[in-house]
mmCIF file of N, CA, C and O in Angstrom:
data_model
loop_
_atom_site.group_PDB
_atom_site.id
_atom_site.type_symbol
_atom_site.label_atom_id
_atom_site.label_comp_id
_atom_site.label_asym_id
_atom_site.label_seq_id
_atom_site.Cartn_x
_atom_site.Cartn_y
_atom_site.Cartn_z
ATOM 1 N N UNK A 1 -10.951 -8.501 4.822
ATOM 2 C CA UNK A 1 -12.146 -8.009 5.486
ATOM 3 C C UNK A 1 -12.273 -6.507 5.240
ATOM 4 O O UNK A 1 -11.136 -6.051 5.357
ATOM 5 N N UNK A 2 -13.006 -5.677 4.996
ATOM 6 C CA UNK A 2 -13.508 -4.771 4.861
ATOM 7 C C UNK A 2 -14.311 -4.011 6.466
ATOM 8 O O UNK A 2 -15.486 -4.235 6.756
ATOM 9 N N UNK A 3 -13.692 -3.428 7.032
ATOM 10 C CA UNK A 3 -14.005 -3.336 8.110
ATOM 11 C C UNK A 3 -15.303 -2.191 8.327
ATOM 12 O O UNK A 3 -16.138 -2.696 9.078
ATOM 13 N N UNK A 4 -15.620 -1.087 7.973
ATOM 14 C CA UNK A 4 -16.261 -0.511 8.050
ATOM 15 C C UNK A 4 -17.921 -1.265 8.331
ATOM 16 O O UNK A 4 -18.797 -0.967 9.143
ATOM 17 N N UNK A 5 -17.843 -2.630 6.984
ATOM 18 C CA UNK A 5 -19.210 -3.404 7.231
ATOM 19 C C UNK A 5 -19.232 -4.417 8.067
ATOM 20 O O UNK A 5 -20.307 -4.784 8.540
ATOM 21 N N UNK A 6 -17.904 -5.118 8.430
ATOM 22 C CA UNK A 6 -17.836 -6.325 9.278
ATOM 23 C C UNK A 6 -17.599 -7.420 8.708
ATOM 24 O O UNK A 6 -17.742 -7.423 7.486
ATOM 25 N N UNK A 7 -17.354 -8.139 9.086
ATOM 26 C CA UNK A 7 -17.009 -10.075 8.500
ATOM 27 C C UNK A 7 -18.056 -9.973 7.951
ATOM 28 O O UNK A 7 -18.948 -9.142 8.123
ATOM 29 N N UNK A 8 -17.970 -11.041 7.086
ATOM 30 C CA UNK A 8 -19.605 -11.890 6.392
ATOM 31 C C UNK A 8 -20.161 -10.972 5.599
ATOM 32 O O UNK A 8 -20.761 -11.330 4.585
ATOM 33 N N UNK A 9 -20.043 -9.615 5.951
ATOM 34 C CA UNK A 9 -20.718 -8.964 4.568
ATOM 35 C C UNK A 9 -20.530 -9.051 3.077
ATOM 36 O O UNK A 9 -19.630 -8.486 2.456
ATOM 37 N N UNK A 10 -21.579 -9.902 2.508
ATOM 38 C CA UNK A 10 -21.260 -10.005 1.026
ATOM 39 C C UNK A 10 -21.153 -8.417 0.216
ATOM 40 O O UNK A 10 -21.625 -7.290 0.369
ATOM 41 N N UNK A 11 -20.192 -9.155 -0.753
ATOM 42 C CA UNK A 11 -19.645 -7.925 -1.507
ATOM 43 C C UNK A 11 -19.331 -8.297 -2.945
ATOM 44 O O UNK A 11 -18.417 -9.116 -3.034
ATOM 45 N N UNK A 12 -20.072 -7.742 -4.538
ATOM 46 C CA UNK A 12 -19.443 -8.004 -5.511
ATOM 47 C C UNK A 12 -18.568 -7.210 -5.938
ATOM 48 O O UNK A 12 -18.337 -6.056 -5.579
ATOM 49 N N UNK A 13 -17.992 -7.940 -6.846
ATOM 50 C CA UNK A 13 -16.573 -7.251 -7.297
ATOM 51 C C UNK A 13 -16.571 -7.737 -9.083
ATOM 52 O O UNK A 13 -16.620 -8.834 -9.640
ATOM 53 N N UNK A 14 -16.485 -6.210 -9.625
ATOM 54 C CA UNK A 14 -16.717 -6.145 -11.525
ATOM 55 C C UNK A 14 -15.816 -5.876 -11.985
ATOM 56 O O UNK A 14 -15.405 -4.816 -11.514
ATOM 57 N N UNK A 15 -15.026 -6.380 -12.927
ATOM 58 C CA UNK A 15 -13.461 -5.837 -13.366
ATOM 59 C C UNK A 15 -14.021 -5.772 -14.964
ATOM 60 O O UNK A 15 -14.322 -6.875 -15.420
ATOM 61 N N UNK A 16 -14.191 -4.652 -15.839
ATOM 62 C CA UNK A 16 -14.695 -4.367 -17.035
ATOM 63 C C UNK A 16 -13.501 -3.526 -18.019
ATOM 64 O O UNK A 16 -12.632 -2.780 -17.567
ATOM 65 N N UNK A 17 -13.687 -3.816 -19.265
ATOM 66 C CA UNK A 17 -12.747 -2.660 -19.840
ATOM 67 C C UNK A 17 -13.535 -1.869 -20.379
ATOM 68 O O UNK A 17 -14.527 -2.275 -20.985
ATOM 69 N N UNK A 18 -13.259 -0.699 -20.265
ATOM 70 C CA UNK A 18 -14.076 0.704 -21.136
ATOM 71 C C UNK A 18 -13.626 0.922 -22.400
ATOM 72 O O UNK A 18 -12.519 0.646 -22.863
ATOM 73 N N UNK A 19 -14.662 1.491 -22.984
ATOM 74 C CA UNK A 19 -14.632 1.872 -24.332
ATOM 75 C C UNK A 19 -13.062 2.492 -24.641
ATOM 76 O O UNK A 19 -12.410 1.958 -25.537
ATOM 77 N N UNK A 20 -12.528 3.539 -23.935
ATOM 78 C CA UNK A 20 -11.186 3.597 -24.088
ATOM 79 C C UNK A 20 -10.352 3.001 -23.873
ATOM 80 O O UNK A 20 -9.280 3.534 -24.158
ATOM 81 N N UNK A 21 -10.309 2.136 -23.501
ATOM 82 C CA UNK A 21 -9.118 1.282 -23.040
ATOM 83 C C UNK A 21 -8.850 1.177 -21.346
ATOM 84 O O UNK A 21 -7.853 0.597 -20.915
ATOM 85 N N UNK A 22 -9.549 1.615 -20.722
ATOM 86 C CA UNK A 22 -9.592 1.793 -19.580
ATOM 87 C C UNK A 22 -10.216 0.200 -18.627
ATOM 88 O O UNK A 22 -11.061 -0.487 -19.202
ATOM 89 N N UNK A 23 -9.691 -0.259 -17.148
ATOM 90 C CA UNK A 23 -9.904 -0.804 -16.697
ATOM 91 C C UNK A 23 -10.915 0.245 -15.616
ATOM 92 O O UNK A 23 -10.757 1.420 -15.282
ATOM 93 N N UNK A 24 -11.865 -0.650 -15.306
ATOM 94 C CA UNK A 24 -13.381 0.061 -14.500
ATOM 95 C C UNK A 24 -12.885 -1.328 -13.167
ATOM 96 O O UNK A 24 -12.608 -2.484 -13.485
ATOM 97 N N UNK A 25 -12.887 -1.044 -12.405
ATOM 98 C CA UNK A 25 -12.957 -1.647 -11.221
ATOM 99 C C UNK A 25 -14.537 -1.252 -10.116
ATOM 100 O O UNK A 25 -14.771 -0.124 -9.682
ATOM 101 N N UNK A 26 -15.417 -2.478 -9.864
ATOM 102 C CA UNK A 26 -16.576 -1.645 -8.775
ATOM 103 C C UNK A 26 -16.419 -2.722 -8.078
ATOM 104 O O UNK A 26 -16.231 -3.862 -8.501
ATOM 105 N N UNK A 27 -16.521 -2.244 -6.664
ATOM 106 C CA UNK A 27 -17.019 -3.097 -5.396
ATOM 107 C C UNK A 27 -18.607 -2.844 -5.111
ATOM 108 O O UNK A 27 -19.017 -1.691 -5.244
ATOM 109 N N UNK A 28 -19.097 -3.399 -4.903
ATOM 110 C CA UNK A 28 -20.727 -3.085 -4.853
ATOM 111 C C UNK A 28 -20.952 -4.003 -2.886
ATOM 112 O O UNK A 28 -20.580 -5.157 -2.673
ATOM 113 N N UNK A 29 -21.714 -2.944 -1.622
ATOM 114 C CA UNK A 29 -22.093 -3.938 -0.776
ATOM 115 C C UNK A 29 -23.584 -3.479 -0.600
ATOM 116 O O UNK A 29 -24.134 -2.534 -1.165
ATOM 117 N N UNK A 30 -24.027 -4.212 0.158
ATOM 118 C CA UNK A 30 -25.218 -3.826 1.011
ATOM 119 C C UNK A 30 -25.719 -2.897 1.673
ATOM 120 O O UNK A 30 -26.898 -2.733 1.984
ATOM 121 N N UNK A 31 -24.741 -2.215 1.920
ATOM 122 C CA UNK A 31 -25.057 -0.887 3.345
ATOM 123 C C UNK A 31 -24.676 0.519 2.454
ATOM 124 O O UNK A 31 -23.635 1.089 2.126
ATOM 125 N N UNK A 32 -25.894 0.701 2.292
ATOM 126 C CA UNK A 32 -25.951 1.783 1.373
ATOM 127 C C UNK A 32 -26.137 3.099 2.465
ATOM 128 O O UNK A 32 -26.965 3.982 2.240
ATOM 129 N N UNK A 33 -25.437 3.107 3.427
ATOM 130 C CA UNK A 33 -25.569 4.009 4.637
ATOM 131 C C UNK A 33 -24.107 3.922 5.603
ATOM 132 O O UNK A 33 -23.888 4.710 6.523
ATOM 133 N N UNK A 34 -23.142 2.773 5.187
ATOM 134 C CA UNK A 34 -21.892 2.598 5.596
ATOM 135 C C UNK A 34 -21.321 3.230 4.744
ATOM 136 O O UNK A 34 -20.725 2.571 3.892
ATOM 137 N N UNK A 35 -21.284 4.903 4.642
ATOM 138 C CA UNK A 35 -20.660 5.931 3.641
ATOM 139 C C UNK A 35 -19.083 5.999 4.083
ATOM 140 O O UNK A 35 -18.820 6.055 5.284
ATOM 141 N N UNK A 36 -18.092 5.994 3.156
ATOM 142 C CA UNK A 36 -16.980 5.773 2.943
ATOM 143 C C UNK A 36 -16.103 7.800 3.599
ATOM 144 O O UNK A 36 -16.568 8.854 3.166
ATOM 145 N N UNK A 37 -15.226 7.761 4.339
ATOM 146 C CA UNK A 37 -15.123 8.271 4.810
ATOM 147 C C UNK A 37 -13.480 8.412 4.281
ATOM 148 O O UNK A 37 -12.654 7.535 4.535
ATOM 149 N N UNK A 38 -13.214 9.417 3.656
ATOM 150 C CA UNK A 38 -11.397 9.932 3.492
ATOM 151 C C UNK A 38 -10.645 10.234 4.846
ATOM 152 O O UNK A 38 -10.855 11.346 5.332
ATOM 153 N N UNK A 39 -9.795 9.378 5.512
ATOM 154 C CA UNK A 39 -9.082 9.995 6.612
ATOM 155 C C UNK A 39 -7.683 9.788 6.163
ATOM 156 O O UNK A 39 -7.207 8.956 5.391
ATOM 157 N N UNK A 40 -7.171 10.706 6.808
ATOM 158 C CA UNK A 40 -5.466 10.908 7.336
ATOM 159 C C UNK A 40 -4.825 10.682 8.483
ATOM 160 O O UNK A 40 -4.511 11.450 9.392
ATOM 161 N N UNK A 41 -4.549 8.682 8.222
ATOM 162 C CA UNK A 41 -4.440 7.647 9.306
ATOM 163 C C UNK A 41 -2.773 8.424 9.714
ATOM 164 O O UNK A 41 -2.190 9.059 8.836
ATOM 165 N N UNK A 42 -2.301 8.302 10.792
ATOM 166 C CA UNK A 42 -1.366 8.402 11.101
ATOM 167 C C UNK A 42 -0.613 7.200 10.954
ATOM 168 O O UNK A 42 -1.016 6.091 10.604
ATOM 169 N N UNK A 43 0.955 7.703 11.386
ATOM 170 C CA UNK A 43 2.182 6.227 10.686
ATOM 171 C C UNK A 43 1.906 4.896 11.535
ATOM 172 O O UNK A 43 2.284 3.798 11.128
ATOM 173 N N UNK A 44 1.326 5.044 12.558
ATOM 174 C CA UNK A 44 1.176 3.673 13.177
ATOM 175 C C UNK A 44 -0.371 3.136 13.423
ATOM 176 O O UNK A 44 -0.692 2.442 14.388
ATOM 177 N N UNK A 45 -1.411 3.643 12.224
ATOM 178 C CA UNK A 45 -2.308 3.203 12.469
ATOM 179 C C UNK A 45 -2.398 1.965 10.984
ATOM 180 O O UNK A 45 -1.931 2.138 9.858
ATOM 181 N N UNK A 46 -3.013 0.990 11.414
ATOM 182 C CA UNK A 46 -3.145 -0.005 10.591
ATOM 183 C C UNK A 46 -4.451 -0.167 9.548
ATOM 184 O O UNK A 46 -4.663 -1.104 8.778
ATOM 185 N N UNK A 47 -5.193 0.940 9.746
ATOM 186 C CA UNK A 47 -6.228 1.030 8.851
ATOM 187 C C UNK A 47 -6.758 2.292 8.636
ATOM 188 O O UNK A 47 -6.896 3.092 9.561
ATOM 189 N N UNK A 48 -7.145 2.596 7.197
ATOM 190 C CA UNK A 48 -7.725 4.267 7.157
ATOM 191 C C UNK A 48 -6.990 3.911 5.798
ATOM 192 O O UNK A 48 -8.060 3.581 5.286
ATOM 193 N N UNK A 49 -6.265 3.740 4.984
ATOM 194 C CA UNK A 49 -5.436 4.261 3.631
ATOM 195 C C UNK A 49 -6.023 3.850 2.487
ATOM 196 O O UNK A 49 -5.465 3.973 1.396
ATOM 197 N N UNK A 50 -7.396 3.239 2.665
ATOM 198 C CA UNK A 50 -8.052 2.678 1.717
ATOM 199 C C UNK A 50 -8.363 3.829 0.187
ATOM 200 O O UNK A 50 -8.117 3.670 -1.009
ATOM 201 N N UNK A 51 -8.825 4.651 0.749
ATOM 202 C CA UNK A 51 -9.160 5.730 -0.442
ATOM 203 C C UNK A 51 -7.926 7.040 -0.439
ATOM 204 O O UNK A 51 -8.077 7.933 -1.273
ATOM 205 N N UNK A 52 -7.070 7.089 0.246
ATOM 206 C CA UNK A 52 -6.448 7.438 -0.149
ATOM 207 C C UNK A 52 -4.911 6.643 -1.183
ATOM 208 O O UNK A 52 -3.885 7.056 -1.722
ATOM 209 N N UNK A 53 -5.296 5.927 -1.069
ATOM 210 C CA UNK A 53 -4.421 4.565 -2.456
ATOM 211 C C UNK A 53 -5.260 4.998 -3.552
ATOM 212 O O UNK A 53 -4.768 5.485 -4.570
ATOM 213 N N UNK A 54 -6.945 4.789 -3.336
ATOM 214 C CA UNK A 54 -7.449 4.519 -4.537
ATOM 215 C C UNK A 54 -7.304 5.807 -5.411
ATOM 216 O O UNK A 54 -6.990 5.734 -6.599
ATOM 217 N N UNK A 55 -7.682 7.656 -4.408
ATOM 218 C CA UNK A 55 -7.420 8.325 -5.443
ATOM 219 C C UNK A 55 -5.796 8.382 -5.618
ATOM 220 O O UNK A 55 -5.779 8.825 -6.766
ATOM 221 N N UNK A 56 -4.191 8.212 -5.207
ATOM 222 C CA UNK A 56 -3.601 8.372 -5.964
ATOM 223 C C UNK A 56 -3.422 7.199 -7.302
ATOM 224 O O UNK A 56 -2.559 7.321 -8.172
ATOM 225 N N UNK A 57 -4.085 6.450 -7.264
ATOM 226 C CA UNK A 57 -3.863 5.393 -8.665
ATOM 227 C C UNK A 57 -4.698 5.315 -9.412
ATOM 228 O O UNK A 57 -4.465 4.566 -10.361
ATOM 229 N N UNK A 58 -6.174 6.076 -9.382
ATOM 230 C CA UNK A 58 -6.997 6.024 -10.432
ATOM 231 C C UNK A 58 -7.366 7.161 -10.803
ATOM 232 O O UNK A 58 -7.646 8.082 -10.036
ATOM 233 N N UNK A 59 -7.408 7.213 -12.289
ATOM 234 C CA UNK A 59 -7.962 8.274 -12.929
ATOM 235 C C UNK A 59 -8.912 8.850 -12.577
ATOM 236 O O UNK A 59 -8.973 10.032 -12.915
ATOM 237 N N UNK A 60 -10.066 8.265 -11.742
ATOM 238 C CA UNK A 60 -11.592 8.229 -11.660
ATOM 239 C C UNK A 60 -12.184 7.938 -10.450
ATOM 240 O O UNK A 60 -12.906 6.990 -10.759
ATOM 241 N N UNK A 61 -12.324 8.107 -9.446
ATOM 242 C CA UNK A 61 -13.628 7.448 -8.550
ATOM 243 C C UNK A 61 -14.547 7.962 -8.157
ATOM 244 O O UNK A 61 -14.386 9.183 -8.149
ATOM 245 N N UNK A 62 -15.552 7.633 -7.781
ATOM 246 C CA UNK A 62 -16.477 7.732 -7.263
ATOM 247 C C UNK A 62 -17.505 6.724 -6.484
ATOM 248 O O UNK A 62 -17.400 5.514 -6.684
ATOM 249 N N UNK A 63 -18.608 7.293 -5.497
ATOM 250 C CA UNK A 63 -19.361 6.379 -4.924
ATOM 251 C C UNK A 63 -20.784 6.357 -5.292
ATOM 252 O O UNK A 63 -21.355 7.341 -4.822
ATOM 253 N N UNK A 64 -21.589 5.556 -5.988
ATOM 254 C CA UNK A 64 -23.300 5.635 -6.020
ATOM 255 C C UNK A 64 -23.799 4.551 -5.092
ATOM 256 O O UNK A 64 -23.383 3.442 -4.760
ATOM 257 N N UNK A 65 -25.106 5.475 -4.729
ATOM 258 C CA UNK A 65 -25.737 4.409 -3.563
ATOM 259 C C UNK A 65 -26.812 4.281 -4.796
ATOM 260 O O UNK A 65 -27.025 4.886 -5.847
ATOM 261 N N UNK A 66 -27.323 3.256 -4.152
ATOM 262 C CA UNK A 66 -28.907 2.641 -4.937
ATOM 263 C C UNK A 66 -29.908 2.117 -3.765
ATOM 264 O O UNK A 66 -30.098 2.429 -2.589
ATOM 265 N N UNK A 67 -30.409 1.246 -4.595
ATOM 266 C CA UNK A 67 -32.004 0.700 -3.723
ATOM 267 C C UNK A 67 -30.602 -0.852 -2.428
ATOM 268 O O UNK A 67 -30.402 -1.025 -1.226
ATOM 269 N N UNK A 68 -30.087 -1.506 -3.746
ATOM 270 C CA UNK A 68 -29.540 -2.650 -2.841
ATOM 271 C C UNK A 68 -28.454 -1.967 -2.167
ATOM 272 O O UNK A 68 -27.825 -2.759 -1.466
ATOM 273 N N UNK A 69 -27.905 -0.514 -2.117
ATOM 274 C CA UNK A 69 -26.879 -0.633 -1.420
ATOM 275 C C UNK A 69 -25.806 0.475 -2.177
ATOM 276 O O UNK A 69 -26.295 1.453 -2.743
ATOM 277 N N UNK A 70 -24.446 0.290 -2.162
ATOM 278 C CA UNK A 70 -23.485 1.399 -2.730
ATOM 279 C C UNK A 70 -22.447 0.286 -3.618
ATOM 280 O O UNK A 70 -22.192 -0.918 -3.645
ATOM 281 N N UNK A 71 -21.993 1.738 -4.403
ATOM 282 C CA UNK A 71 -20.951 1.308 -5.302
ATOM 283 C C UNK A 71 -19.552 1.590 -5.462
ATOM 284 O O UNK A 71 -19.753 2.482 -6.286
ATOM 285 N N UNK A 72 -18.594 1.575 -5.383
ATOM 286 C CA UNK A 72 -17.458 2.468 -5.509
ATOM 287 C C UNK A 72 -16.944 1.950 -6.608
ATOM 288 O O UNK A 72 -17.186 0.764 -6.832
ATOM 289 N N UNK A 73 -16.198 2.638 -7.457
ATOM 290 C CA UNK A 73 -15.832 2.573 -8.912
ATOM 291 C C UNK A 73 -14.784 3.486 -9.389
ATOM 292 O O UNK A 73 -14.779 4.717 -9.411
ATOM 293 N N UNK A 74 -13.794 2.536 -9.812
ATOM 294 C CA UNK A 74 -12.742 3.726 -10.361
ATOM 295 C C UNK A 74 -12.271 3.257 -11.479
ATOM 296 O O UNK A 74 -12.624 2.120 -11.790
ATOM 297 N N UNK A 75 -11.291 4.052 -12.437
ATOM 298 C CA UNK A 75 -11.323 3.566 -13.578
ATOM 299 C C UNK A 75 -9.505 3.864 -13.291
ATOM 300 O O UNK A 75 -8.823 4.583 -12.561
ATOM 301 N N UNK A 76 -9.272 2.781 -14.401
ATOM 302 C CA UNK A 76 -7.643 2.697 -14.276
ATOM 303 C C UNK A 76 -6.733 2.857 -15.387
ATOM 304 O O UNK A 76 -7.374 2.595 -16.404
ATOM 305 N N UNK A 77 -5.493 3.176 -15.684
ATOM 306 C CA UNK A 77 -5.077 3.320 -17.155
ATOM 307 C C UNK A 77 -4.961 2.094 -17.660
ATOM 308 O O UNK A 77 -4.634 1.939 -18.837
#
C-alpha cells in the first residue's frame, strides 16, 4: 500500500532500459497534488524511508506531475 494515497488507488508501474544501459523505473498515480515529501523518520517509526532508499540507490530521480496525475522516476545502474 502506498500510504500517502490510500488503499485502492490505482497505480502504474514501467520498468524500461535506457539507451545507456540503464534501468528507468516510474510509478505513475492519480493525485497529482499528493506531492511526495523527503522526511527523517526516526528509529521506531514504520514509515517515511521511501525516498530516502530511492535517492541512496539511484543515479537519478525525479517527480513530474501532468494532466492525469504524477510520476516518479529513477534510473538505476
Amino acid at each position: 500500500m502506498i500510504n500517502h494515497l490510500g488503499e485502492g488507488t490505482p497505480v502504474t508501474v514501467r520498468l524500461t532500459r535506457t539507451d545507456g544501459g540503464r534501468t528507468r523505473l516510474e510509478v505513475s498515480d492519480p493525485e497529482a497534488y499528493a506531492w511526495l515529501i523527503q522526511r527523517r523518520p526516526g528509529p521506531d517509526d514504520e514509515t517515511g524511508r521511501g525516498l530516502l532508499l530511492l535517492d541512496a540507490v539511484a543515479l537519478c530521480w525525479g517527480v513530474e506531475r501532468g494532466p492525469g496525475g504524477k510520476t516518479v522516476s529513477c534510473e538505476l545502474p
